[in-house]
């Protein structure tokens, strides 16, 4: 355990006291340690170099068919409340010479999701990372998510799903391409 973990543990212990808890109480005496390690995992995306992650995952492939990976589950923390938001991410792109290793596409979502986030920014970071790394003709990313900061507190709306999309290149400029992406993302689950 490094010094940083110890500092986070100390801060969590202090937070428990401020909230009216007894940090020595049997049930929570180990909670600062658990919370520190949980937070470390949930924000582990900061320590990942996106370029290095992507580098080994690009393959030369002459195809012009749209590639879609949908229903990528993710869990993130909203930067305003540090409460979870979670849902599904759909990624589509039209290759021009290179394609992404499919598991790396899912990993890319995790890298950005495991940081303090806004859903809008998460969506754009994913689309730009795909665009910058394989320069496809176009990219579309759509995220559908539920926000605990809205469900547990605030407006207390339980079933609102927020949808964000980021469309680049032909996904933005070409109506038929955009429509193909939306149709593929929205078609019934197998
Ligand atoms: Zn929030």
Short mmCIF file of N, CA, C and O in Angstrom, two decimals, residues 36-121:
data_model
loop_
_atom_site.label_atom_id
_atom_site.label_comp_id
_atom_site.label_asym_id
_atom_site.label_seq_id
_atom_site.Cartn_x
_atom_site.Cartn_y
_atom_site.Cartn_z
N UNK A 36 -11.14 3.19 -0.26
CA UNK A 36 -9.94 3.67 -0.96
C UNK A 36 -9.62 2.75 -2.14
O UNK A 36 -9.35 3.21 -3.25
N UNK A 37 -9.71 1.44 -1.92
CA UNK A 37 -9.35 0.54 -3.03
C UNK A 37 -10.45 0.54 -4.09
O UNK A 37 -10.16 0.44 -5.29
N UNK A 38 -11.69 0.70 -3.68
CA UNK A 38 -12.78 0.79 -4.65
C UNK A 38 -12.63 2.05 -5.50
O UNK A 38 -12.74 2.00 -6.74
N UNK A 39 -12.35 3.19 -4.86
CA UNK A 39 -12.19 4.44 -5.61
C UNK A 39 -11.01 4.36 -6.58
O UNK A 39 -11.05 4.89 -7.68
N UNK A 40 -9.97 3.68 -6.13
CA UNK A 40 -8.79 3.54 -6.97
C UNK A 40 -9.16 2.79 -8.27
O UNK A 40 -8.77 3.18 -9.36
N UNK A 41 -9.93 1.72 -8.11
CA UNK A 41 -10.37 0.96 -9.29
C UNK A 41 -11.30 1.80 -10.17
O UNK A 41 -11.14 1.86 -11.40
N UNK A 42 -12.27 2.49 -9.53
CA UNK A 42 -13.27 3.23 -10.30
C UNK A 42 -12.70 4.43 -11.04
O UNK A 42 -13.33 4.97 -11.94
N UNK A 43 -11.49 4.85 -10.63
CA UNK A 43 -10.85 5.97 -11.33
C UNK A 43 -9.53 5.52 -11.99
O UNK A 43 -8.69 6.35 -12.32
N UNK A 44 -9.41 4.21 -12.20
CA UNK A 44 -8.15 3.69 -12.74
C UNK A 44 -7.89 4.12 -14.18
O UNK A 44 -6.78 3.99 -14.69
N UNK A 45 -8.91 4.67 -14.84
CA UNK A 45 -8.73 5.13 -16.22
C UNK A 45 -7.74 6.27 -16.35
O UNK A 45 -7.14 6.46 -17.42
N UNK A 46 -7.53 7.04 -15.27
CA UNK A 46 -6.58 8.15 -15.33
C UNK A 46 -5.17 7.64 -15.62
O UNK A 46 -4.36 8.34 -16.23
N UNK A 47 -4.87 6.45 -15.12
CA UNK A 47 -3.50 5.94 -15.21
C UNK A 47 -3.23 5.20 -16.52
O UNK A 47 -2.12 4.75 -16.76
N UNK A 48 -4.27 5.07 -17.37
CA UNK A 48 -4.08 4.31 -18.61
C UNK A 48 -3.74 5.26 -19.75
O UNK A 48 -4.41 6.27 -19.96
N UNK A 49 -2.70 4.94 -20.47
CA UNK A 49 -2.32 5.72 -21.64
C UNK A 49 -3.13 5.20 -22.84
O UNK A 49 -2.94 4.07 -23.29
N UNK A 50 -4.06 6.04 -23.30
CA UNK A 50 -4.98 5.60 -24.35
C UNK A 50 -4.22 5.22 -25.63
O UNK A 50 -4.54 4.22 -26.28
N UNK A 51 -3.19 6.00 -25.95
CA UNK A 51 -2.40 5.71 -27.15
C UNK A 51 -1.78 4.31 -27.09
O UNK A 51 -1.84 3.55 -28.07
N UNK A 52 -1.21 3.98 -25.94
CA UNK A 52 -0.57 2.67 -25.78
C UNK A 52 -1.61 1.55 -25.84
O UNK A 52 -1.36 0.49 -26.42
N UNK A 53 -2.76 1.80 -25.25
CA UNK A 53 -3.83 0.80 -25.26
C UNK A 53 -4.26 0.48 -26.69
O UNK A 53 -4.43 -0.67 -27.08
N UNK A 54 -4.42 1.55 -27.48
CA UNK A 54 -4.94 1.42 -28.83
C UNK A 54 -3.91 0.82 -29.79
O UNK A 54 -4.24 0.04 -30.68
N UNK A 55 -2.65 1.19 -29.55
CA UNK A 55 -1.58 0.85 -30.48
C UNK A 55 -1.55 -0.58 -30.98
O UNK A 55 -1.49 -0.84 -32.17
N UNK A 56 -1.60 -1.53 -30.06
CA UNK A 56 -1.52 -2.92 -30.46
C UNK A 56 -2.82 -3.49 -30.98
O UNK A 56 -2.92 -4.69 -31.23
N UNK A 57 -3.83 -2.64 -31.14
CA UNK A 57 -5.17 -3.17 -31.42
C UNK A 57 -5.71 -2.75 -32.78
O UNK A 57 -6.89 -2.88 -33.05
N UNK A 58 -4.83 -2.22 -33.61
CA UNK A 58 -5.29 -1.75 -34.92
C UNK A 58 -4.81 -2.73 -35.99
O UNK A 58 -3.64 -3.10 -36.03
N UNK A 59 -5.73 -3.14 -36.84
CA UNK A 59 -5.41 -4.13 -37.87
C UNK A 59 -5.75 -3.58 -39.24
O UNK A 59 -6.80 -2.97 -39.42
N UNK A 60 -4.85 -3.83 -40.18
CA UNK A 60 -5.11 -3.40 -41.55
C UNK A 60 -6.17 -4.31 -42.15
O UNK A 60 -6.07 -5.54 -42.07
N UNK A 61 -7.16 -3.72 -42.71
CA UNK A 61 -8.27 -4.51 -43.24
C UNK A 61 -9.00 -3.68 -44.29
O UNK A 61 -9.51 -2.61 -43.99
N UNK A 62 -9.00 -4.18 -45.52
CA UNK A 62 -9.70 -3.46 -46.58
C UNK A 62 -11.17 -3.83 -46.54
O UNK A 62 -11.60 -4.79 -47.16
N UNK A 63 -11.92 -3.11 -45.81
CA UNK A 63 -13.36 -3.33 -45.78
C UNK A 63 -14.04 -1.98 -45.77
O UNK A 63 -13.49 -1.01 -45.24
N UNK A 64 -15.20 -1.93 -46.36
CA UNK A 64 -15.92 -0.66 -46.35
C UNK A 64 -17.29 -0.84 -45.69
O UNK A 64 -18.15 0.01 -45.79
N UNK A 65 -17.47 -1.99 -45.02
CA UNK A 65 -18.74 -2.22 -44.33
C UNK A 65 -18.71 -1.58 -42.97
O UNK A 65 -17.67 -1.55 -42.30
N UNK A 66 -19.84 -1.12 -42.54
CA UNK A 66 -19.94 -0.50 -41.22
C UNK A 66 -19.70 -1.54 -40.13
O UNK A 66 -20.19 -2.66 -40.20
N UNK A 67 -18.90 -1.15 -39.15
CA UNK A 67 -18.64 -2.01 -37.99
C UNK A 67 -19.42 -1.45 -36.81
O UNK A 67 -19.35 -0.25 -36.54
N UNK A 68 -20.16 -2.30 -36.14
CA UNK A 68 -20.95 -1.85 -34.98
C UNK A 68 -20.66 -2.75 -33.79
O UNK A 68 -20.67 -3.97 -33.91
N UNK A 69 -20.37 -2.15 -32.66
CA UNK A 69 -20.33 -2.91 -31.41
C UNK A 69 -21.32 -2.21 -30.50
O UNK A 69 -21.17 -1.04 -30.17
N UNK A 70 -22.35 -2.94 -30.14
CA UNK A 70 -23.36 -2.25 -29.33
C UNK A 70 -23.53 -2.94 -27.98
O UNK A 70 -23.01 -4.03 -27.75
N UNK A 71 -24.25 -2.26 -27.11
CA UNK A 71 -24.53 -2.78 -25.76
C UNK A 71 -23.27 -3.05 -24.96
O UNK A 71 -23.17 -4.06 -24.26
N UNK A 72 -22.28 -2.18 -25.08
CA UNK A 72 -21.09 -2.29 -24.23
C UNK A 72 -21.49 -1.69 -22.87
O UNK A 72 -21.75 -0.50 -22.76
N UNK A 73 -21.53 -2.56 -21.86
CA UNK A 73 -21.91 -2.06 -20.52
C UNK A 73 -20.80 -1.21 -19.95
O UNK A 73 -19.64 -1.53 -20.11
N UNK A 74 -21.17 -0.18 -19.25
CA UNK A 74 -20.14 0.59 -18.56
C UNK A 74 -20.71 1.14 -17.25
O UNK A 74 -21.92 1.25 -17.08
N UNK A 75 -19.80 1.44 -16.35
CA UNK A 75 -20.14 2.08 -15.08
C UNK A 75 -19.17 3.23 -14.91
O UNK A 75 -17.96 3.05 -15.04
N UNK A 76 -19.71 4.41 -14.61
CA UNK A 76 -18.85 5.58 -14.43
C UNK A 76 -19.32 6.35 -13.20
O UNK A 76 -20.33 6.00 -12.58
N UNK A 77 -18.57 7.39 -12.86
CA UNK A 77 -18.95 8.25 -11.73
C UNK A 77 -19.15 9.67 -12.25
O UNK A 77 -18.29 10.19 -12.95
N UNK A 78 -20.29 10.27 -11.90
CA UNK A 78 -20.51 11.64 -12.35
C UNK A 78 -19.60 12.57 -11.56
O UNK A 78 -19.40 12.40 -10.36
N UNK A 79 -19.03 13.52 -12.27
CA UNK A 79 -18.04 14.40 -11.63
C UNK A 79 -18.69 15.42 -10.71
O UNK A 79 -18.01 16.05 -9.91
N UNK A 80 -20.00 15.57 -10.79
CA UNK A 80 -20.66 16.55 -9.93
C UNK A 80 -20.96 15.99 -8.54
O UNK A 80 -20.97 16.73 -7.56
N UNK A 81 -21.27 14.70 -8.46
CA UNK A 81 -21.71 14.13 -7.19
C UNK A 81 -20.91 12.90 -6.77
O UNK A 81 -21.15 12.34 -5.70
N UNK A 82 -20.03 12.44 -7.64
CA UNK A 82 -19.32 11.18 -7.40
C UNK A 82 -20.29 10.03 -7.14
O UNK A 82 -20.04 9.13 -6.35
N UNK A 83 -21.42 10.08 -7.83
CA UNK A 83 -22.37 8.97 -7.78
C UNK A 83 -22.34 8.27 -9.14
O UNK A 83 -22.02 8.90 -10.15
N UNK A 84 -22.67 6.99 -9.15
CA UNK A 84 -22.57 6.25 -10.41
C UNK A 84 -23.57 6.70 -11.47
O UNK A 84 -24.69 7.09 -11.15
N UNK A 85 -23.13 6.65 -12.70
CA UNK A 85 -24.07 6.57 -13.82
C UNK A 85 -23.60 5.40 -14.65
O UNK A 85 -22.41 5.08 -14.70
N UNK A 86 -24.56 4.71 -15.25
CA UNK A 86 -24.22 3.44 -15.90
C UNK A 86 -25.22 3.15 -16.99
O UNK A 86 -26.35 3.65 -16.98
N UNK A 87 -24.80 2.34 -17.93
CA UNK A 87 -25.70 2.00 -19.03
C UNK A 87 -24.96 1.29 -20.12
O UNK A 87 -24.07 0.48 -19.86
N UNK A 88 -25.32 1.64 -21.35
CA UNK A 88 -24.77 0.95 -22.50
C UNK A 88 -24.22 1.95 -23.51
O UNK A 88 -24.79 3.02 -23.69
N UNK A 89 -23.13 1.54 -24.12
CA UNK A 89 -22.51 2.37 -25.13
C UNK A 89 -22.53 1.61 -26.45
O UNK A 89 -22.28 0.40 -26.48
N UNK A 90 -22.85 2.30 -27.52
CA UNK A 90 -22.85 1.70 -28.86
C UNK A 90 -21.86 2.46 -29.72
O UNK A 90 -21.87 3.69 -29.74
N UNK A 91 -21.00 1.72 -30.39
CA UNK A 91 -19.98 2.36 -31.23
C UNK A 91 -20.11 1.83 -32.65
O UNK A 91 -20.24 0.62 -32.86
N UNK A 92 -20.09 2.72 -33.60
CA UNK A 92 -20.08 2.31 -35.00
C UNK A 92 -19.05 3.12 -35.76
O UNK A 92 -18.78 4.26 -35.43
N UNK A 93 -18.44 2.49 -36.75
CA UNK A 93 -17.57 3.27 -37.62
C UNK A 93 -17.50 2.65 -39.00
O UNK A 93 -17.84 1.48 -39.20
N UNK A 94 -17.12 3.47 -39.95
CA UNK A 94 -16.97 3.05 -41.32
C UNK A 94 -15.48 3.07 -41.62
O UNK A 94 -14.88 4.14 -41.73
N UNK A 95 -14.84 1.88 -41.70
CA UNK A 95 -13.38 1.84 -41.79
C UNK A 95 -12.85 2.41 -43.11
O UNK A 95 -13.55 2.40 -44.12
N UNK A 96 -11.64 2.89 -43.05
CA UNK A 96 -10.96 3.21 -44.31
C UNK A 96 -9.53 2.68 -44.20
O UNK A 96 -8.57 3.41 -44.00
N UNK A 97 -9.40 1.36 -44.28
CA UNK A 97 -8.08 0.74 -44.28
C UNK A 97 -7.70 0.03 -43.00
O UNK A 97 -6.93 -0.91 -43.02
N UNK A 98 -8.21 0.47 -41.85
CA UNK A 98 -7.90 -0.22 -40.59
C UNK A 98 -9.14 -0.41 -39.74
O UNK A 98 -10.08 0.39 -39.80
N UNK A 99 -9.08 -1.48 -38.98
CA UNK A 99 -10.16 -1.75 -38.03
C UNK A 99 -9.57 -1.93 -36.63
O UNK A 99 -8.37 -2.15 -36.46
N UNK A 100 -10.45 -1.85 -35.67
CA UNK A 100 -10.10 -1.97 -34.27
C UNK A 100 -10.28 -3.41 -33.81
O UNK A 100 -11.27 -4.04 -34.18
N UNK A 101 -9.39 -3.93 -32.98
CA UNK A 101 -9.66 -5.20 -32.30
C UNK A 101 -10.88 -5.00 -31.43
O UNK A 101 -10.97 -4.02 -30.71
N UNK A 102 -11.83 -5.92 -31.53
CA UNK A 102 -13.14 -5.66 -30.93
C UNK A 102 -13.08 -5.53 -29.41
O UNK A 102 -13.76 -4.69 -28.82
N UNK A 103 -12.22 -6.31 -28.76
CA UNK A 103 -12.18 -6.22 -27.29
C UNK A 103 -11.55 -4.90 -26.86
O UNK A 103 -11.88 -4.36 -25.80
N UNK A 104 -10.66 -4.36 -27.70
CA UNK A 104 -10.04 -3.08 -27.35
C UNK A 104 -11.05 -1.94 -27.42
O UNK A 104 -10.94 -0.95 -26.70
N UNK A 105 -12.03 -2.09 -28.29
CA UNK A 105 -13.08 -1.09 -28.38
C UNK A 105 -13.84 -1.02 -27.05
O UNK A 105 -14.13 0.05 -26.54
N UNK A 106 -14.11 -2.19 -26.50
CA UNK A 106 -14.79 -2.25 -25.21
C UNK A 106 -13.88 -1.71 -24.09
O UNK A 106 -14.34 -1.02 -23.18
N UNK A 107 -12.59 -2.02 -24.17
CA UNK A 107 -11.63 -1.53 -23.18
C UNK A 107 -11.53 0.00 -23.21
O UNK A 107 -11.38 0.65 -22.18
N UNK A 108 -11.63 0.53 -24.43
CA UNK A 108 -11.57 1.98 -24.60
C UNK A 108 -12.70 2.67 -23.82
O UNK A 108 -12.50 3.71 -23.19
N UNK A 109 -13.87 2.04 -23.87
CA UNK A 109 -15.01 2.59 -23.13
C UNK A 109 -14.69 2.60 -21.63
O UNK A 109 -14.90 3.60 -20.94
N UNK A 110 -14.13 1.49 -21.12
CA UNK A 110 -13.79 1.40 -19.70
C UNK A 110 -12.76 2.45 -19.29
O UNK A 110 -12.86 3.05 -18.21
N UNK A 111 -11.76 2.66 -20.14
CA UNK A 111 -10.70 3.61 -19.79
C UNK A 111 -11.27 5.01 -19.55
O UNK A 111 -10.90 5.69 -18.59
N UNK A 112 -12.19 5.41 -20.41
CA UNK A 112 -12.77 6.75 -20.22
C UNK A 112 -13.86 6.75 -19.15
O UNK A 112 -14.06 7.74 -18.46
N UNK A 113 -14.57 5.62 -19.00
CA UNK A 113 -15.63 5.55 -17.99
C UNK A 113 -15.05 5.54 -16.58
O UNK A 113 -15.66 6.04 -15.64
N UNK A 114 -13.82 4.97 -16.43
CA UNK A 114 -13.23 4.90 -15.10
C UNK A 114 -12.44 6.16 -14.77
O UNK A 114 -11.25 6.13 -14.42
N UNK A 115 -13.12 7.27 -14.96
CA UNK A 115 -12.63 8.59 -14.57
C UNK A 115 -13.86 9.35 -14.11
O UNK A 115 -14.98 8.91 -14.38
N UNK A 116 -13.69 10.48 -13.45
CA UNK A 116 -14.86 11.29 -13.12
C UNK A 116 -15.35 11.87 -14.44
O UNK A 116 -14.57 12.44 -15.20
N UNK A 117 -16.65 11.74 -14.69
CA UNK A 117 -17.13 12.04 -16.03
C UNK A 117 -18.43 12.81 -16.07
O UNK A 117 -19.19 12.86 -15.10
N UNK A 118 -18.67 13.36 -17.25
CA UNK A 118 -19.98 13.80 -17.69
C UNK A 118 -20.33 12.87 -18.85
O UNK A 118 -19.44 12.54 -19.64
N UNK A 119 -21.58 12.48 -18.96
CA UNK A 119 -21.95 11.57 -20.04
C UNK A 119 -21.62 12.16 -21.41
O UNK A 119 -21.17 11.45 -22.32
N UNK A 120 -21.84 13.45 -21.55
CA UNK A 120 -21.57 14.12 -22.83
C UNK A 120 -20.09 14.00 -23.21
O UNK A 120 -19.74 13.73 -24.36
N UNK A 121 -19.23 14.25 -22.22
CA UNK A 121 -17.80 14.21 -22.50
C UNK A 121 -17.32 12.79 -22.77
O UNK A 121 -16.51 12.54 -23.66
#
